[in-house]
XYZ file of C-alpha atoms in Angstrom:
413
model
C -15.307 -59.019 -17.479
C -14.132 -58.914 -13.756
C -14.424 -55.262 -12.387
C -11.751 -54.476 -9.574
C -11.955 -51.973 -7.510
C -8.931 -49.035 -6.507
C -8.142 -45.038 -6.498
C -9.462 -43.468 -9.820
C -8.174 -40.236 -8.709
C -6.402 -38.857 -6.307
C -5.183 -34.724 -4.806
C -3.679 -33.643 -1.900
C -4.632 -29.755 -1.160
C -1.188 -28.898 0.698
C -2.706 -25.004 2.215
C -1.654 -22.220 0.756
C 1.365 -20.674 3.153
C 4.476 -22.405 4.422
C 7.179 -22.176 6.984
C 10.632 -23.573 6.614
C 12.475 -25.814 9.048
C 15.529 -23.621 9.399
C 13.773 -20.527 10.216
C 12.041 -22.303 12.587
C 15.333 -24.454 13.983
C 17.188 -20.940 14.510
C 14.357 -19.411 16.138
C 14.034 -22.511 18.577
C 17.624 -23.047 19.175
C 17.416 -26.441 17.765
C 19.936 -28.652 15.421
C 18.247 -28.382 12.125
C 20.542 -31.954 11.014
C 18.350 -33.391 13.716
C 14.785 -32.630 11.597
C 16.256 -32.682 8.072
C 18.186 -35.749 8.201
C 16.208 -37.882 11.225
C 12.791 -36.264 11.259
C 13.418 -35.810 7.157
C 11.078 -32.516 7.206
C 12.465 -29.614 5.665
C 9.204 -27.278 5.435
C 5.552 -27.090 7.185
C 1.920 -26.437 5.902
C 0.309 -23.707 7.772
C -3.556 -22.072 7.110
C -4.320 -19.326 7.297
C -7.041 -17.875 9.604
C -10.235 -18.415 6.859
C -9.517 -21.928 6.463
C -10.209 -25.245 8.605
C -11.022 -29.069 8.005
C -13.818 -27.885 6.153
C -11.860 -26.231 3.420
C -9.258 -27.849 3.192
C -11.515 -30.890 2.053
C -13.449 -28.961 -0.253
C -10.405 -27.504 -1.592
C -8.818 -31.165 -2.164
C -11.161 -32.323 -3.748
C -12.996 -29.760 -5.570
C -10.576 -29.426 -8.788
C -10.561 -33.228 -9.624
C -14.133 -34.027 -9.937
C -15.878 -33.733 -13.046
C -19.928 -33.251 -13.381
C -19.789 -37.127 -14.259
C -18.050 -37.703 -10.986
C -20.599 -35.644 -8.994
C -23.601 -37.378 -10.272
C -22.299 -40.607 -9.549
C -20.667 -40.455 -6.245
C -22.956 -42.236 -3.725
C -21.495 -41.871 -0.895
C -18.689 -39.663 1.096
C -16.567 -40.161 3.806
C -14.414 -37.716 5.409
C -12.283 -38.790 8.573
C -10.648 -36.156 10.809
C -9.363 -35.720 14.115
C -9.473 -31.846 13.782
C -13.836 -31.321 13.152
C -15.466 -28.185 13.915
C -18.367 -29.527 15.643
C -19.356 -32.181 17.704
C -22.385 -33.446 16.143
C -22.732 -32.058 12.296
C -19.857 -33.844 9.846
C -17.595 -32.319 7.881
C -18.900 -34.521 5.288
C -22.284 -32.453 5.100
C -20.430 -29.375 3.552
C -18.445 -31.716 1.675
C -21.324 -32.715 -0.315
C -23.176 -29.194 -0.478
C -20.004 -27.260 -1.521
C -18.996 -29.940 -4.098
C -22.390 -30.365 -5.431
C -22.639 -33.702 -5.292
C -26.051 -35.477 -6.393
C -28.523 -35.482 -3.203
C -29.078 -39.307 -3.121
C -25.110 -39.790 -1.350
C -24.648 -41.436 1.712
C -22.356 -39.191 3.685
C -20.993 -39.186 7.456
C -17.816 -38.080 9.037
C -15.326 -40.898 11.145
C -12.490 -40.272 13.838
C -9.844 -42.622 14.395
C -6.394 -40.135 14.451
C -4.560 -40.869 11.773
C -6.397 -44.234 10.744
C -9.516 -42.670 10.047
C -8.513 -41.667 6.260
C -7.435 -45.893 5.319
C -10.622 -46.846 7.278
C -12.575 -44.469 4.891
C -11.208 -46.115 1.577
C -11.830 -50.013 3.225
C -15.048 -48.892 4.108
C -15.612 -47.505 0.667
C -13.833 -50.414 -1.074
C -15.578 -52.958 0.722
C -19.248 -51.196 -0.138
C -17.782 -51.131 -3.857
C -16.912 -54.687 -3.934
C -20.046 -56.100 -2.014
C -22.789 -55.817 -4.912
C -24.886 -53.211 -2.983
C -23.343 -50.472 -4.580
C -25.130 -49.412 -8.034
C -23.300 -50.342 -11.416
C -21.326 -47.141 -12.198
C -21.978 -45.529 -8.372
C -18.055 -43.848 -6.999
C -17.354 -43.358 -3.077
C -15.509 -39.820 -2.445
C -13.084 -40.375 0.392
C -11.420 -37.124 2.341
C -8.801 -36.884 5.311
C -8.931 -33.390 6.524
C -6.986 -31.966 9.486
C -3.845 -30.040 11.211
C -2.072 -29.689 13.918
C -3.423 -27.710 16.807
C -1.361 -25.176 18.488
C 2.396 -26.317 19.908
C 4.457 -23.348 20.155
C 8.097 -24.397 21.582
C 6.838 -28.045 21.987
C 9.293 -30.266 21.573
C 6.864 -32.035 18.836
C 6.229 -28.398 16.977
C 8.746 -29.668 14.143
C 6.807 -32.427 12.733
C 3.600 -30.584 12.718
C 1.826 -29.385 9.427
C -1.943 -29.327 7.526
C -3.420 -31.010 4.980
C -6.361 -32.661 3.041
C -6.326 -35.748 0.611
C -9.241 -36.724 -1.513
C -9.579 -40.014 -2.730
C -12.438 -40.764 -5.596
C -13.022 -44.751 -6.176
C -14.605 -47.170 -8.093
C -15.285 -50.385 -9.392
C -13.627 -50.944 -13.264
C -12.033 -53.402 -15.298
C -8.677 -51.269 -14.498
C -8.148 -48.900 -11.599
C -6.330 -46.256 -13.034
C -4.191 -45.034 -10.069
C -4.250 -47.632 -7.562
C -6.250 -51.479 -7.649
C -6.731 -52.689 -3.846
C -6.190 -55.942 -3.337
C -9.430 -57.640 -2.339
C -9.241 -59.705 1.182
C -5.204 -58.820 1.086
C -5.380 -57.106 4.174
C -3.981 -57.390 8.199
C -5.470 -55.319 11.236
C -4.133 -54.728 14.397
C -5.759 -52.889 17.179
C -5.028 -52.293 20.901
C -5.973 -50.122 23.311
C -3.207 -47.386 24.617
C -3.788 -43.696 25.152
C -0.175 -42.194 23.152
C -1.666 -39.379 21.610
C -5.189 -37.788 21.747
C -7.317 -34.481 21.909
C -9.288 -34.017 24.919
C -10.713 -31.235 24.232
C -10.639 -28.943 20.408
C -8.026 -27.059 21.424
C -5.376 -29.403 23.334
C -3.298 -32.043 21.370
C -1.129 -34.296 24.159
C 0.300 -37.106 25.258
C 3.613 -39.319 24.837
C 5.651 -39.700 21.877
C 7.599 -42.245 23.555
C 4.833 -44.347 23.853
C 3.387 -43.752 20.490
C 6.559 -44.824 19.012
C 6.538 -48.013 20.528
C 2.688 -48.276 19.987
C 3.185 -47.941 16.357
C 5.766 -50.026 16.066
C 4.150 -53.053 18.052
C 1.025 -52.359 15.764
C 3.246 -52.717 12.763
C 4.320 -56.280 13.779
C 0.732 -57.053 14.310
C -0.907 -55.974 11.194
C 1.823 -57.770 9.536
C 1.682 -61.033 11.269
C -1.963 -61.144 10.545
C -1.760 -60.160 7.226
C 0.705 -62.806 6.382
C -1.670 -65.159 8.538
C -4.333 -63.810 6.011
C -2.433 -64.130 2.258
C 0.442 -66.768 3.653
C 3.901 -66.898 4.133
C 5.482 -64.543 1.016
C 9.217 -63.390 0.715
C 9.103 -59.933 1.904
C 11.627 -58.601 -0.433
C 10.622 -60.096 -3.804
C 6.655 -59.289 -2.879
C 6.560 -56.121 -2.121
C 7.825 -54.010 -4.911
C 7.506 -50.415 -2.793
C 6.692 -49.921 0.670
C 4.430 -47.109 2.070
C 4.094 -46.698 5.646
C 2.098 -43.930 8.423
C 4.781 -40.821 8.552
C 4.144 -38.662 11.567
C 7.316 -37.641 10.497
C 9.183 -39.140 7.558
C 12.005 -40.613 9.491
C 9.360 -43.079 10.919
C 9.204 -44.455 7.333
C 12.820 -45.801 8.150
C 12.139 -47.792 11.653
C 9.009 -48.994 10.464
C 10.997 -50.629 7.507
C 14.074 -51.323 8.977
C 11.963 -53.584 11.749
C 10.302 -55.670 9.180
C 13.211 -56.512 7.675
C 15.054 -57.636 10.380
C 12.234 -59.960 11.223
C 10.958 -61.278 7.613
C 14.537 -61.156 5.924
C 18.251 -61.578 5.682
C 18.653 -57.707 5.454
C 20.018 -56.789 8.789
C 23.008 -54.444 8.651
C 22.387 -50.878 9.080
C 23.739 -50.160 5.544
C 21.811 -52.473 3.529
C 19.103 -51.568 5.271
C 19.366 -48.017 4.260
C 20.063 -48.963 0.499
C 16.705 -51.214 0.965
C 14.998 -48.160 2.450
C 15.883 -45.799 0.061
C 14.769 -48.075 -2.807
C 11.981 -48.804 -2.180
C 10.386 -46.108 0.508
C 12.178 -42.794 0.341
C 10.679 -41.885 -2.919
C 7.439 -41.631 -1.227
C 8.400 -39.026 1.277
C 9.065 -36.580 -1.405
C 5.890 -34.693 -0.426
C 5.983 -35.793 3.483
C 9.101 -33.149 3.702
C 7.318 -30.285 2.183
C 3.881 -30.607 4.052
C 5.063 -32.076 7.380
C 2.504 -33.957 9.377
C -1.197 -34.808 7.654
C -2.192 -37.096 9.764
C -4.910 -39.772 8.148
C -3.520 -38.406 5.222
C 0.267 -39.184 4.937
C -0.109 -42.646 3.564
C -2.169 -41.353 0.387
C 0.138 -38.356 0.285
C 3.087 -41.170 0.740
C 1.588 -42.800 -2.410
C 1.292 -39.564 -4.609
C 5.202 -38.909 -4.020
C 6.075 -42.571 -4.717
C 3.812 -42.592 -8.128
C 5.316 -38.877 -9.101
C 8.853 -39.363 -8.274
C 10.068 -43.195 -8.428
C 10.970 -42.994 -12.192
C 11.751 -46.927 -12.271
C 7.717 -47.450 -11.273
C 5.449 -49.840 -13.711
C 2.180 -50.457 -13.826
C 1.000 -53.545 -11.751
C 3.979 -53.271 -8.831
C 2.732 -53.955 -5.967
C 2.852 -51.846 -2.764
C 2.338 -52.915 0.392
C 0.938 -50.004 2.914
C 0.860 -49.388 6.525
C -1.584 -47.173 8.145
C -1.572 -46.374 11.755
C -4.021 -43.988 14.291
C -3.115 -43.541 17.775
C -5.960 -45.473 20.314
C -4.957 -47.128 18.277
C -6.072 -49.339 15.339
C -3.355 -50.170 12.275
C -3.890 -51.930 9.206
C -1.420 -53.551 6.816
C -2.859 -53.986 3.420
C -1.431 -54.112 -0.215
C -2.419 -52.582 -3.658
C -0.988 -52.444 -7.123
C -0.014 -49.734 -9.380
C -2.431 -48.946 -11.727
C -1.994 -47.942 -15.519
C -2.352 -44.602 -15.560
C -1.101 -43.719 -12.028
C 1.600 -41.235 -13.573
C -1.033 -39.017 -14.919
C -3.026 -39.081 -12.324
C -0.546 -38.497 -10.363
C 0.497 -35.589 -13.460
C -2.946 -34.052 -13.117
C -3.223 -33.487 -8.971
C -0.447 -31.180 -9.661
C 0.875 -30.865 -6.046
C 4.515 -29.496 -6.614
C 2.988 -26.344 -8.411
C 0.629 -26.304 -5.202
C 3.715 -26.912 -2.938
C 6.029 -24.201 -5.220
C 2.865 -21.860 -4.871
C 2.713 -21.436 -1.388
C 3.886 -17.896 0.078
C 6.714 -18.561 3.062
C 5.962 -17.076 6.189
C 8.339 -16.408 8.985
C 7.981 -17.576 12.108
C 7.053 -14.346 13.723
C 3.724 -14.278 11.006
C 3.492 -18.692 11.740
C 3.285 -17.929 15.515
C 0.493 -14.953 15.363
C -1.735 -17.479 13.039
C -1.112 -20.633 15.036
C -2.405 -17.967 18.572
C -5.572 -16.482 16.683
C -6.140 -19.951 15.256
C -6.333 -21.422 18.697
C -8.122 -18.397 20.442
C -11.494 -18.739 17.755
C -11.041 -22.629 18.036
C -14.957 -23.567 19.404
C -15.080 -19.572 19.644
C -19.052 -18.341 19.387
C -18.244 -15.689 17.243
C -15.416 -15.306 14.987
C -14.734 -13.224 11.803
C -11.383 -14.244 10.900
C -8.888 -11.851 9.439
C -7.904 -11.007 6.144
C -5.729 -8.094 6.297
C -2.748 -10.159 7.332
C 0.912 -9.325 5.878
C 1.418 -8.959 2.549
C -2.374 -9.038 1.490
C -2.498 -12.893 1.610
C -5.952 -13.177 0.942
C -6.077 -10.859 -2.473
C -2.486 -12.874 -3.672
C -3.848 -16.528 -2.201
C -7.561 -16.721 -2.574
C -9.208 -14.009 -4.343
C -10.765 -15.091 -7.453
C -9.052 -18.257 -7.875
C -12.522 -20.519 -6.266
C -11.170 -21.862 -3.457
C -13.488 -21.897 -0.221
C -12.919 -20.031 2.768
C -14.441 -19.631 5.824
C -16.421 -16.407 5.947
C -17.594 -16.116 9.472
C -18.613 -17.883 12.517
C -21.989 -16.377 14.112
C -23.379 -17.759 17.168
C -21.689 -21.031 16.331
C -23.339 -21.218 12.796
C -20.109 -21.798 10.219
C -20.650 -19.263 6.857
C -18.497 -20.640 4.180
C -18.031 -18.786 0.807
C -16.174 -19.374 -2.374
C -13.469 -16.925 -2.997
């Protein structure tokens, strides 16, 4: 029997307080029609002080793994631009919080908002090549969130996040099958957006725009030079593409339809879009940026929400990280991607969150950035309204504790 390879499971951990667009808009003196109906974000994740990359991957992953999964995960893989050191991985407390077996490969991998996609073709292709044992699962994690941009005109696309992605090789993927060798990359050189140091995020959205864009036409090309010539339209059942914001979603579409199709008016266009891509930003508006995780966020919303989806549709996916390297690969939908889909549970996680205002976002995003690489730290937990006792307290989610002379203490809570 041929065994295939694909997502068996995946959860998005979405943090556990939000802010919403409006507050925000009013407080900024900005058009709120301009984020809600061209960025398409309508709220924010924000963490609070006891939480980080770390966490946040933990926390993603943590509920979906069964003792079977943990003795036969092999290796792990977490890619973030947002680490907490500069030499030990995230990955190593992914594996000793989760309690995974100790024979596991593990290591951490930066490429912005890439680094999550390379993660799963790194896993896939390890899956797929024979080395891997018979019955061994790769554990894939995108941690990270936005670093401090008080009145920057960028502030409203910002937002936190983890996605955990558990794969394997089986006659039938259950959420997702990858599509062996059906794949395009695209990489070039450009400096659009980067952190020079852990506590500055910069550069030019202008030129990341354009970046993304020309990387789109180039994963594309090749992967058409890869699988041949197809008809967009008919082979390509959904579309999921990199959201920095979800209104990218729409010019990443919209350009390659113009140049691989008849569909070139503005309206049809839009009636495409909305067909075929808008159910996937479902999530993308509630969370607001993830970075390397928006595509497999993306994904979850599109499985969850498209109520015409079928089992073996297949969707092609763009991922994109600023530096920048993009790849353009397809998958199909597997069998039991609803309940997968069912079981991550992420609107009760969204509809759980506690709303802050932006008075209580702005004093987290400032203590956030002053213990950022900080020697010492003891982050707070008497913060408004008790968050830790409603948020955390006996519901096993892991927090950081302290940091003491640079050593990270993490505890369960």
């Amino acid at each position: 029997m041929t065994r295939r390879v694909g997502i068996e499971k995946l959860r998005v951990y979405p943090t556990t307080l939000s802010l919403d667009m409006d507050a925000l808009c009013a407080a900024r003196d900005h058009d709120p029609a301009d984020v809600h109906d061209n960025l398409m974000v309508d709220r924010r994740a924000v963490n609070p002080p006891w939480e980080d990359a770390v966490t946040m991957a933990v926390n993603a992953a943590a509920p979906m793994l069964t003792d079977e999964d943990r003795a036969a995960i092999q290796l792990v893989i977490v890619g973030s631009e947002t680490s907490v050191d500069q030499e030990k991985p995230i990955s190593s407390w992914v594996h000793r919080y989760l309690g995974i077996q100790p024979h596991c490969r593990n290591f951490e991998i930066k490429h912005a908002c890439y680094s999550g996609t390379a993660g799963v073709q790194m896993a896939t292709s390890w899956l797929a090549s024979g080395q891997a044992p018979r019955g061994a699962k790769a554990l894939v994690i995108n941690s990270d969130q936005s670093l401090i941009a008080l009145g920057e005109p960028y502030e409203f696309v910002c937002g936190a996040g983890a996605a955990a992605v558990l794969l394997s090789s089986s006659p039938e993927p259950d959420f997702l099958e990858l599509e062996l060798g059906k794949s395009g990359v695209y990489a070039n050189e450009v400096t659009d957006v980067f952190r020079p140091t852990p506590r500055v995020e910069t550069g030019n959205s202008e030129t990341s725009l354009y970046s993304y864009l020309e990387a789109l036409a180039g994963a594309y090309a090749r992967y058409v030079d890869v699988v041949g010539e197809v008809d967009f339209d008919a082979f390509f059942q959904r579309n999921v593409y990199h959201v920095p914001f979800g209104g990218m979603s729409f010019r990443a579409h919209k350009a390659l339809l113009q140049e691989y199709t008849a569909i070139t008016s503005r309206a049809d266009v839009r009636a495409h879009w909305a067909r075929k891509v808008r159910p996937s930003l479902h999530y993308t508006r509630q969370i607001g940026g993830t970075y390397g995780s928006s595509t497999f966020l993306a994904l979850l919303g599109l499985v969850e929400t498209a109520e015409d989806l079928v089992s073996g549709e297949r969707v092609g996916i763009f991922a994109y990280g600023s530096g920048s390297c993009a790849e353009f690969y397809s998958a199909r939908i597997g069998a039991k991607a609803k309940a997968v889909a069912e079981a991550a549970g992420l609107q009760t996680l969204c509809d759980a969150r506690r709303p802050i205002s932006v008075a209580e976002y702005e004093a987290i995003e400032r203590e956030r950035d002053e213990a950022t690489a900080a020697r010492d730290v003891v982050p707070r937990r008497g913060c408004a309204a008790h968050w830790y006792e409603e948020l955390y307290a006996g519901k096993r989610r892991l927090v950081l504790q302290r940091v003491d002379g640079y050593y990270r203490h993490y505890e369960w809570s």
